[in-house]
Amino acid sequence: MKIRQLTTELTFRCNAKCPACHRIKPLRIDLNDKQYTISLERFKTLFNPELLENLEWLVLNGNFGDSIMNREFREIISYVKEYNVKLNIHTNGGIHDTDYWKDVGNILDRFDIINFDLDGLSDTHHIYRINTHFETVFSNAKAVISTNRPQVHWKYIVFEYNKHQVEEAKALAIKEGFHTFSTVKTSREFGRPTSGKFIHTKKTNEYEKAEKKIHCVWKDWNKWYISPEGLVFRCCWTGGHYYDNDNSRFYYPSDFEQKFNGFSIPIQKIISYNYWNKLELYLQGYERAFSLCKSQCGKLLSSREKIEENLNTGEKTYFDAFNQLGN
């Protein structure tokens, strides 16, 4: 069974304190508990050779954590690359030194992608990415670029206070050899743009004009989210909100932690459950659908508005519900 993409995070721990992160919401778990950081040994059990041999992309992108906080990060990605799986890594890049990041670059190859979050320049980046410093992240990204192996991507969330720096940042990305540069519109209440081309459509007043339909982005791309404790979810949103104090926005079966646990049942079997087909059929009834699905995949084409530019060719990719690689 070929699988296009699985998304996971190697830990729920994070060095940053971004003010609009899901981490700050009322949760029923301790994100720093060791059960939410997967060891190399357990990772090999969860992502076994049979699974990796049939997997195209593994995306390391967190609901709560940054995978570089896992002390065995390099060992885990080395194991994944033994099976020629393509990696798409998202990180704030705010810890470790340049030697560490050169090691990471040399583990990866030209088919892999590593995304560094740089939301502005030296005077603005830290406003949202609290506890990270532009100079450190930028140096670490350049260390990966120097290996001339993976594609290194600059992801720039546009806020009101940094929108005037977008062109300057893109010019810097070109100068330093980044492969791509993207601007991401935000629906966060924190610092979101109030004017100009970077206003997120989820903040318009035209909801009623949109079609009332759930368009499941993750189903389209044949991808699932796996938590570091081995639970399998249809998407990162249902996975992240599972840990809320009040997780009533989506329906989780009472035996969910038994039947959807990749340590007890192979991930390949879990994602072949007829449950997913039933879920799709249920969501076709918009009025009865879960509030979480309505807010993320209902009425709007996409909850993520991003324009990604290839800095070598100038080609631009506009991400919408039909083009969601890497979430």
mmCIF file of C-alpha atoms in Angstrom:
data_model
loop_
_atom_site.group_PDB
_atom_site.id
_atom_site.type_symbol
_atom_site.label_atom_id
_atom_site.label_comp_id
_atom_site.label_asym_id
_atom_site.label_seq_id
_atom_site.Cartn_x
_atom_site.Cartn_y
_atom_site.Cartn_z
ATOM 1 C CA MET A 1 0.000 0.000 0.000
ATOM 2 C CA LYS A 2 1.624 3.224 -1.192
ATOM 3 C CA ILE A 3 1.218 6.226 1.092
ATOM 4 C CA ARG A 4 1.824 9.719 -0.224
ATOM 5 C CA GLN A 5 2.476 11.570 3.037
ATOM 6 C CA LEU A 6 2.549 11.129 6.796
ATOM 7 C CA THR A 7 3.054 14.086 9.107
ATOM 8 C CA THR A 8 4.445 13.735 12.604
ATOM 9 C CA GLU A 9 6.427 15.597 15.228
ATOM 10 C CA LEU A 10 9.210 13.972 17.211
ATOM 11 C CA THR A 11 8.308 15.801 20.409
ATOM 12 C CA PHE A 12 5.709 18.130 21.901
ATOM 13 C CA ARG A 13 8.523 20.229 23.401
ATOM 14 C CA CYS A 14 9.493 23.580 21.910
ATOM 15 C CA ASN A 15 12.113 26.225 22.643
ATOM 16 C CA ALA A 16 9.946 29.098 21.361
ATOM 17 C CA LYS A 17 6.981 30.804 22.999
ATOM 18 C CA CYS A 18 4.974 32.132 20.073
ATOM 19 C CA PRO A 19 1.968 34.010 21.500
ATOM 20 C CA ALA A 20 -0.644 32.464 19.181
ATOM 21 C CA CYS A 21 0.622 28.878 19.359
ATOM 22 C CA HIS A 22 -1.718 26.032 20.282
ATOM 23 C CA ARG A 23 0.656 25.382 23.202
ATOM 24 C CA ILE A 24 -0.807 28.301 25.165
ATOM 25 C CA LYS A 25 -4.393 27.026 24.966
ATOM 26 C CA PRO A 26 -5.984 25.047 27.826
ATOM 27 C CA LEU A 27 -4.676 21.495 27.432
ATOM 28 C CA ARG A 28 -5.239 18.320 29.443
ATOM 29 C CA ILE A 29 -1.633 17.114 29.113
ATOM 30 C CA ASP A 30 1.857 18.200 30.109
ATOM 31 C CA LEU A 31 3.616 18.825 26.805
ATOM 32 C CA ASN A 32 6.999 18.237 28.430
ATOM 33 C CA ASP A 33 6.081 14.751 29.655
ATOM 34 C CA LYS A 34 8.570 12.238 28.238
ATOM 35 C CA GLN A 35 5.767 10.148 26.702
ATOM 36 C CA TYR A 36 5.347 12.935 24.137
ATOM 37 C CA THR A 37 8.965 12.724 22.952
ATOM 38 C CA ILE A 38 9.615 9.656 20.831
ATOM 39 C CA SER A 39 12.909 7.800 21.145
ATOM 40 C CA LEU A 40 14.814 6.414 18.180
ATOM 41 C CA GLU A 41 13.962 2.883 19.282
ATOM 42 C CA ARG A 42 10.240 3.608 19.509
ATOM 43 C CA PHE A 43 10.314 5.566 16.263
ATOM 44 C CA LYS A 44 11.701 2.491 14.480
ATOM 45 C CA THR A 45 8.804 0.471 15.877
ATOM 46 C CA LEU A 46 6.180 2.999 14.817
ATOM 47 C CA PHE A 47 7.728 3.814 11.435
ATOM 48 C CA ASN A 48 8.857 0.300 10.657
ATOM 49 C CA PRO A 49 10.801 -0.649 7.483
ATOM 50 C CA GLU A 50 7.692 -1.988 5.731
ATOM 51 C CA LEU A 51 5.935 1.344 6.276
ATOM 52 C CA LEU A 52 8.887 3.468 5.172
ATOM 53 C CA GLU A 53 9.449 1.367 2.048
ATOM 54 C CA ASN A 54 5.965 2.364 0.902
ATOM 55 C CA LEU A 55 6.019 6.005 2.010
ATOM 56 C CA GLU A 56 6.795 8.905 -0.348
ATOM 57 C CA TRP A 57 6.984 11.857 2.087
ATOM 58 C CA LEU A 58 7.505 12.142 5.834
ATOM 59 C CA VAL A 59 6.772 15.648 7.086
ATOM 60 C CA LEU A 60 8.126 16.785 10.461
ATOM 61 C CA ASN A 61 5.854 19.655 11.426
ATOM 62 C CA GLY A 62 4.401 20.281 14.832
ATOM 63 C CA ASN A 63 1.086 21.027 16.443
ATOM 64 C CA PHE A 64 2.957 21.738 19.652
ATOM 65 C CA GLY A 65 6.657 21.012 19.286
ATOM 66 C CA ASP A 66 9.722 21.475 17.152
ATOM 67 C CA SER A 67 11.338 18.168 16.205
ATOM 68 C CA ILE A 68 14.844 19.570 16.683
ATOM 69 C CA MET A 69 14.107 19.511 20.423
ATOM 70 C CA ASN A 70 14.367 15.731 20.233
ATOM 71 C CA ARG A 71 17.938 14.817 21.216
ATOM 72 C CA GLU A 72 17.926 11.955 18.707
ATOM 73 C CA PHE A 73 16.725 14.118 15.822
ATOM 74 C CA ARG A 74 19.762 13.444 13.616
ATOM 75 C CA GLU A 75 19.679 9.705 14.325
ATOM 76 C CA ILE A 76 15.961 9.533 13.482
ATOM 77 C CA ILE A 77 16.243 11.342 10.152
ATOM 78 C CA SER A 78 19.293 9.218 9.275
ATOM 79 C CA TYR A 79 17.160 6.118 9.825
ATOM 80 C CA VAL A 80 14.374 7.516 7.618
ATOM 81 C CA LYS A 81 16.807 8.281 4.797
ATOM 82 C CA GLU A 82 17.957 4.645 4.766
ATOM 83 C CA TYR A 83 14.633 3.943 3.033
ATOM 84 C CA ASN A 84 14.818 6.812 0.510
ATOM 85 C CA VAL A 85 11.793 8.551 2.001
ATOM 86 C CA LYS A 86 11.662 12.250 1.168
ATOM 87 C CA LEU A 87 11.705 14.517 4.223
ATOM 88 C CA ASN A 88 10.012 17.886 4.605
ATOM 89 C CA ILE A 89 11.179 19.438 7.887
ATOM 90 C CA HIS A 90 9.698 22.563 9.480
ATOM 91 C CA THR A 91 11.668 24.243 12.256
ATOM 92 C CA ASN A 92 12.125 27.560 14.005
ATOM 93 C CA GLY A 93 15.854 26.802 13.743
ATOM 94 C CA GLY A 94 16.541 28.590 17.010
ATOM 95 C CA ILE A 95 18.738 26.048 18.794
ATOM 96 C CA HIS A 96 22.018 24.216 18.127
ATOM 97 C CA ASP A 97 25.125 25.589 16.425
ATOM 98 C CA THR A 98 26.116 25.688 12.771
ATOM 99 C CA ASP A 99 28.118 22.446 12.999
ATOM 100 C CA TYR A 100 24.948 20.660 14.113
ATOM 101 C CA TRP A 101 23.008 22.068 11.177
ATOM 102 C CA LYS A 102 25.759 21.112 8.721
ATOM 103 C CA ASP A 103 25.370 17.564 10.013
ATOM 104 C CA VAL A 104 21.630 17.795 9.320
ATOM 105 C CA GLY A 105 22.261 19.105 5.810
ATOM 106 C CA ASN A 106 24.664 16.266 5.058
ATOM 107 C CA ILE A 107 22.133 13.663 6.184
ATOM 108 C CA LEU A 108 19.546 15.012 3.734
ATOM 109 C CA ASP A 109 19.652 14.986 -0.067
ATOM 110 C CA ARG A 110 18.435 17.138 -2.963
ATOM 111 C CA PHE A 111 14.916 15.713 -2.799
ATOM 112 C CA ASP A 112 14.446 16.848 0.815
ATOM 113 C CA ILE A 113 13.131 20.195 2.034
ATOM 114 C CA ILE A 114 13.926 22.036 5.252
ATOM 115 C CA ASN A 115 11.808 25.067 6.132
ATOM 116 C CA PHE A 116 13.176 27.751 8.455
ATOM 117 C CA ASP A 117 10.681 30.099 10.094
ATOM 118 C CA LEU A 118 12.008 33.634 9.719
ATOM 119 C CA ASP A 119 9.171 36.087 10.297
ATOM 120 C CA GLY A 120 10.884 39.335 9.468
ATOM 121 C CA LEU A 121 14.441 40.594 9.905
ATOM 122 C CA SER A 122 16.709 41.193 12.903
ATOM 123 C CA ASP A 123 14.481 43.903 14.375
ATOM 124 C CA THR A 124 11.120 42.150 13.925
ATOM 125 C CA HIS A 125 11.548 38.353 13.757
ATOM 126 C CA HIS A 126 11.654 37.892 17.546
ATOM 127 C CA ILE A 127 8.371 39.753 18.155
ATOM 128 C CA TYR A 128 6.359 36.652 17.318
ATOM 129 C CA ARG A 129 9.078 33.980 17.490
ATOM 130 C CA ILE A 130 9.762 34.682 21.145
ATOM 131 C CA ASN A 131 12.924 33.003 22.495
ATOM 132 C CA THR A 132 14.488 32.771 19.031
ATOM 133 C CA HIS A 133 16.897 35.229 17.450
ATOM 134 C CA PHE A 134 17.085 36.128 13.777
ATOM 135 C CA GLU A 135 20.879 35.952 13.609
ATOM 136 C CA THR A 136 20.959 32.436 15.091
ATOM 137 C CA VAL A 137 18.232 31.056 12.823
ATOM 138 C CA PHE A 138 19.708 32.749 9.763
ATOM 139 C CA SER A 139 23.201 31.378 10.482
ATOM 140 C CA ASN A 140 21.807 27.878 10.989
ATOM 141 C CA ALA A 141 19.908 28.064 7.708
ATOM 142 C CA LYS A 142 23.061 29.207 5.887
ATOM 143 C CA ALA A 143 24.945 26.274 7.410
ATOM 144 C CA VAL A 144 22.479 23.883 5.775
ATOM 145 C CA ILE A 145 22.703 25.802 2.485
ATOM 146 C CA SER A 146 26.495 25.433 2.568
ATOM 147 C CA THR A 147 26.169 21.647 2.286
ATOM 148 C CA ASN A 148 24.541 22.093 -1.133
ATOM 149 C CA ARG A 149 22.252 19.153 -0.484
ATOM 150 C CA PRO A 150 18.599 19.740 0.620
ATOM 151 C CA GLN A 151 16.316 22.500 -0.602
ATOM 152 C CA VAL A 152 16.344 25.252 2.038
ATOM 153 C CA HIS A 153 13.180 27.278 2.317
ATOM 154 C CA TRP A 154 12.497 30.623 4.036
ATOM 155 C CA LYS A 155 8.936 30.723 5.414
ATOM 156 C CA TYR A 156 7.802 34.232 6.347
ATOM 157 C CA ILE A 157 4.549 34.785 8.265
ATOM 158 C CA VAL A 158 3.419 38.301 7.449
ATOM 159 C CA PHE A 159 2.325 40.482 10.356
ATOM 160 C CA GLU A 160 1.390 44.149 10.374
ATOM 161 C CA TYR A 161 4.764 45.030 11.875
ATOM 162 C CA ASN A 162 6.905 43.128 9.330
ATOM 163 C CA LYS A 163 4.952 43.417 6.078
ATOM 164 C CA HIS A 164 7.150 46.315 4.936
ATOM 165 C CA GLN A 165 10.210 44.020 5.065
ATOM 166 C CA VAL A 166 8.997 41.266 2.735
ATOM 167 C CA GLU A 167 10.880 42.437 -0.357
ATOM 168 C CA GLU A 168 14.062 43.079 1.616
ATOM 169 C CA ALA A 169 13.870 39.592 3.129
ATOM 170 C CA LYS A 170 13.296 38.012 -0.274
ATOM 171 C CA ALA A 171 16.337 39.826 -1.677
ATOM 172 C CA LEU A 172 18.391 38.503 1.240
ATOM 173 C CA ALA A 173 17.102 34.982 0.594
ATOM 174 C CA ILE A 174 18.227 35.215 -3.029
ATOM 175 C CA LYS A 175 21.633 36.544 -2.027
ATOM 176 C CA GLU A 176 22.280 33.763 0.484
ATOM 177 C CA GLY A 177 21.147 30.901 -1.720
ATOM 178 C CA PHE A 178 17.761 29.887 -0.313
ATOM 179 C CA HIS A 179 15.867 27.714 -2.763
ATOM 180 C CA THR A 180 12.397 29.128 -2.103
ATOM 181 C CA PHE A 181 10.765 31.987 -0.212
ATOM 182 C CA SER A 182 7.140 32.056 0.900
ATOM 183 C CA THR A 183 4.839 34.617 2.426
ATOM 184 C CA VAL A 184 2.132 33.213 4.667
ATOM 185 C CA LYS A 185 -1.016 35.151 5.494
ATOM 186 C CA THR A 186 -2.118 34.709 9.095
ATOM 187 C CA SER A 187 -5.528 34.534 10.730
ATOM 188 C CA ARG A 188 -3.917 34.954 14.156
ATOM 189 C CA GLU A 189 -5.267 37.792 16.245
ATOM 190 C CA PHE A 190 -1.684 38.609 17.199
ATOM 191 C CA GLY A 191 -0.335 41.271 14.868
ATOM 192 C CA ARG A 192 -2.281 40.202 11.794
ATOM 193 C CA PRO A 193 -2.218 42.651 8.862
ATOM 194 C CA THR A 194 -5.060 45.164 8.932
ATOM 195 C CA SER A 195 -4.516 46.503 5.422
ATOM 196 C CA GLY A 196 -2.796 45.618 2.160
ATOM 197 C CA LYS A 197 -2.390 42.413 0.177
ATOM 198 C CA PHE A 198 -1.534 40.173 3.117
ATOM 199 C CA ILE A 199 -4.954 40.217 4.808
ATOM 200 C CA HIS A 200 -6.173 36.641 5.368
ATOM 201 C CA THR A 201 -9.568 35.874 3.812
ATOM 202 C CA LYS A 202 -10.764 34.145 6.975
ATOM 203 C CA LYS A 203 -10.963 37.645 8.414
ATOM 204 C CA THR A 204 -13.422 38.890 5.768
ATOM 205 C CA ASN A 205 -17.145 39.274 6.319
ATOM 206 C CA GLU A 206 -18.240 37.228 3.309
ATOM 207 C CA TYR A 207 -18.704 33.785 4.832
ATOM 208 C CA GLU A 208 -22.316 33.509 3.727
ATOM 209 C CA LYS A 209 -21.332 33.924 0.083
ATOM 210 C CA ALA A 210 -19.130 30.846 0.181
ATOM 211 C CA GLU A 211 -20.387 27.356 -0.537
ATOM 212 C CA LYS A 212 -21.343 25.433 2.591
ATOM 213 C CA LYS A 213 -19.227 22.366 2.037
ATOM 214 C CA ILE A 214 -16.524 20.481 3.893
ATOM 215 C CA HIS A 215 -13.532 19.995 1.611
ATOM 216 C CA CYS A 216 -11.159 17.640 3.433
ATOM 217 C CA VAL A 217 -7.709 18.866 2.431
ATOM 218 C CA TRP A 218 -5.826 15.960 3.981
ATOM 219 C CA LYS A 219 -7.948 13.323 2.251
ATOM 220 C CA ASP A 220 -7.194 14.906 -1.125
ATOM 221 C CA TRP A 221 -3.484 14.516 -0.526
ATOM 222 C CA ASN A 222 -3.706 11.015 0.996
ATOM 223 C CA LYS A 223 -2.031 12.049 4.214
ATOM 224 C CA TRP A 224 -2.454 11.495 7.942
ATOM 225 C CA TYR A 225 -1.050 12.984 11.139
ATOM 226 C CA ILE A 226 0.727 10.726 13.666
ATOM 227 C CA SER A 227 1.321 11.964 17.208
ATOM 228 C CA PRO A 228 4.623 11.138 18.973
ATOM 229 C CA GLU A 229 2.700 8.749 21.215
ATOM 230 C CA GLY A 230 1.615 6.832 18.119
ATOM 231 C CA LEU A 231 -1.988 7.924 17.634
ATOM 232 C CA VAL A 232 -3.225 8.204 14.047
ATOM 233 C CA PHE A 233 -5.458 11.126 13.050
ATOM 234 C CA ARG A 234 -6.978 12.227 9.750
ATOM 235 C CA CYS A 235 -5.272 15.617 9.998
ATOM 236 C CA CYS A 236 -3.120 17.818 12.199
ATOM 237 C CA TRP A 237 -6.156 19.803 13.381
ATOM 238 C CA THR A 238 -8.028 16.767 14.716
ATOM 239 C CA GLY A 239 -4.705 15.591 16.178
ATOM 240 C CA GLY A 240 -3.901 18.864 17.890
ATOM 241 C CA HIS A 241 -7.341 19.496 19.333
ATOM 242 C CA TYR A 242 -7.531 15.956 20.730
ATOM 243 C CA TYR A 243 -5.410 17.213 23.624
ATOM 244 C CA ASP A 244 -7.624 20.213 24.442
ATOM 245 C CA ASN A 245 -9.256 20.407 27.843
ATOM 246 C CA ASP A 246 -12.512 20.464 25.887
ATOM 247 C CA ASN A 247 -12.079 18.359 22.760
ATOM 248 C CA SER A 248 -15.770 18.356 21.825
ATOM 249 C CA ARG A 249 -15.221 20.078 18.467
ATOM 250 C CA PHE A 250 -14.617 16.681 16.851
ATOM 251 C CA TYR A 251 -15.854 13.164 17.618
ATOM 252 C CA TYR A 252 -13.242 10.738 18.953
ATOM 253 C CA PRO A 253 -14.507 7.158 19.590
ATOM 254 C CA SER A 254 -14.292 6.003 23.212
ATOM 255 C CA ASP A 255 -11.799 3.295 22.215
ATOM 256 C CA PHE A 256 -9.755 5.675 20.062
ATOM 257 C CA GLU A 257 -6.480 5.219 21.946
ATOM 258 C CA GLN A 258 -6.705 1.456 21.492
ATOM 259 C CA LYS A 259 -7.880 1.125 17.884
ATOM 260 C CA PHE A 260 -5.911 4.062 16.466
ATOM 261 C CA ASN A 261 -2.605 3.405 18.232
ATOM 262 C CA GLY A 262 0.256 2.733 15.808
ATOM 263 C CA PHE A 263 2.267 0.934 18.482
ATOM 264 C CA SER A 264 -0.501 -1.652 18.902
ATOM 265 C CA ILE A 265 -1.783 -1.817 15.333
ATOM 266 C CA PRO A 266 0.356 -1.075 12.233
ATOM 267 C CA ILE A 267 -0.222 2.369 10.785
ATOM 268 C CA GLN A 268 -0.829 0.744 7.388
ATOM 269 C CA LYS A 269 -3.829 -1.115 8.810
ATOM 270 C CA ILE A 270 -5.208 1.894 10.694
ATOM 271 C CA ILE A 271 -5.268 4.121 7.609
ATOM 272 C CA SER A 272 -7.095 1.367 5.686
ATOM 273 C CA TYR A 273 -9.995 1.386 8.173
ATOM 274 C CA ASN A 274 -13.442 1.915 6.663
ATOM 275 C CA TYR A 275 -13.833 4.521 9.406
ATOM 276 C CA TRP A 276 -12.241 7.135 7.129
ATOM 277 C CA ASN A 277 -14.787 6.483 4.367
ATOM 278 C CA LYS A 278 -17.610 6.797 6.856
ATOM 279 C CA LEU A 279 -16.107 10.046 8.135
ATOM 280 C CA GLU A 280 -16.007 11.441 4.605
ATOM 281 C CA LEU A 281 -19.654 10.565 4.040
ATOM 282 C CA TYR A 282 -20.645 12.105 7.357
ATOM 283 C CA LEU A 283 -18.906 15.372 6.543
ATOM 284 C CA GLN A 284 -20.937 15.712 3.351
ATOM 285 C CA GLY A 285 -23.774 16.847 5.606
ATOM 286 C CA TYR A 286 -22.447 20.318 6.316
ATOM 287 C CA GLU A 287 -25.001 21.333 8.956
ATOM 288 C CA ARG A 288 -24.333 18.234 11.069
ATOM 289 C CA ALA A 289 -20.551 18.252 10.559
ATOM 290 C CA PHE A 290 -18.112 18.802 13.401
ATOM 291 C CA SER A 291 -17.342 22.406 14.292
ATOM 292 C CA LEU A 292 -13.613 21.768 13.905
ATOM 293 C CA CYS A 293 -14.079 20.575 10.319
ATOM 294 C CA LYS A 294 -16.315 23.543 9.564
ATOM 295 C CA SER A 295 -13.764 26.023 10.839
ATOM 296 C CA GLN A 296 -10.781 24.493 9.026
ATOM 297 C CA CYS A 297 -12.158 22.973 5.828
ATOM 298 C CA GLY A 298 -15.652 24.378 5.532
ATOM 299 C CA LYS A 299 -16.850 27.402 3.563
ATOM 300 C CA LEU A 300 -13.301 28.417 2.662
ATOM 301 C CA LEU A 301 -10.999 26.784 0.149
ATOM 302 C CA SER A 302 -8.126 26.636 2.587
ATOM 303 C CA SER A 303 -7.163 27.658 6.084
ATOM 304 C CA ARG A 304 -3.651 28.223 4.788
ATOM 305 C CA GLU A 305 -2.896 31.042 2.383
ATOM 306 C CA LYS A 306 0.655 30.939 1.133
ATOM 307 C CA ILE A 307 2.560 32.068 -1.924
ATOM 308 C CA GLU A 308 5.819 30.210 -2.461
ATOM 309 C CA GLU A 309 8.386 31.499 -4.949
ATOM 310 C CA ASN A 310 11.238 29.487 -6.433
ATOM 311 C CA LEU A 311 14.150 31.909 -6.182
ATOM 312 C CA ASN A 312 16.012 30.296 -9.078
ATOM 313 C CA THR A 313 13.210 30.324 -11.640
ATOM 314 C CA GLY A 314 10.829 32.958 -10.265
ATOM 315 C CA GLU A 315 7.970 30.442 -10.489
ATOM 316 C CA LYS A 316 5.243 31.066 -7.904
ATOM 317 C CA THR A 317 3.002 28.436 -6.337
ATOM 318 C CA TYR A 318 -0.263 29.527 -4.751
ATOM 319 C CA PHE A 319 -1.276 27.087 -2.036
ATOM 320 C CA ASP A 320 -4.957 26.305 -1.652
ATOM 321 C CA ALA A 321 -7.073 23.297 -0.743
ATOM 322 C CA PHE A 322 -5.802 21.357 -3.748
ATOM 323 C CA ASN A 323 -2.109 22.019 -3.167
ATOM 324 C CA GLN A 324 -1.239 21.294 0.419
ATOM 325 C CA LEU A 325 2.098 19.480 0.434
ATOM 326 C CA GLY A 326 3.933 19.756 3.706
ATOM 327 C CA ASN A 327 1.302 20.641 6.276
#
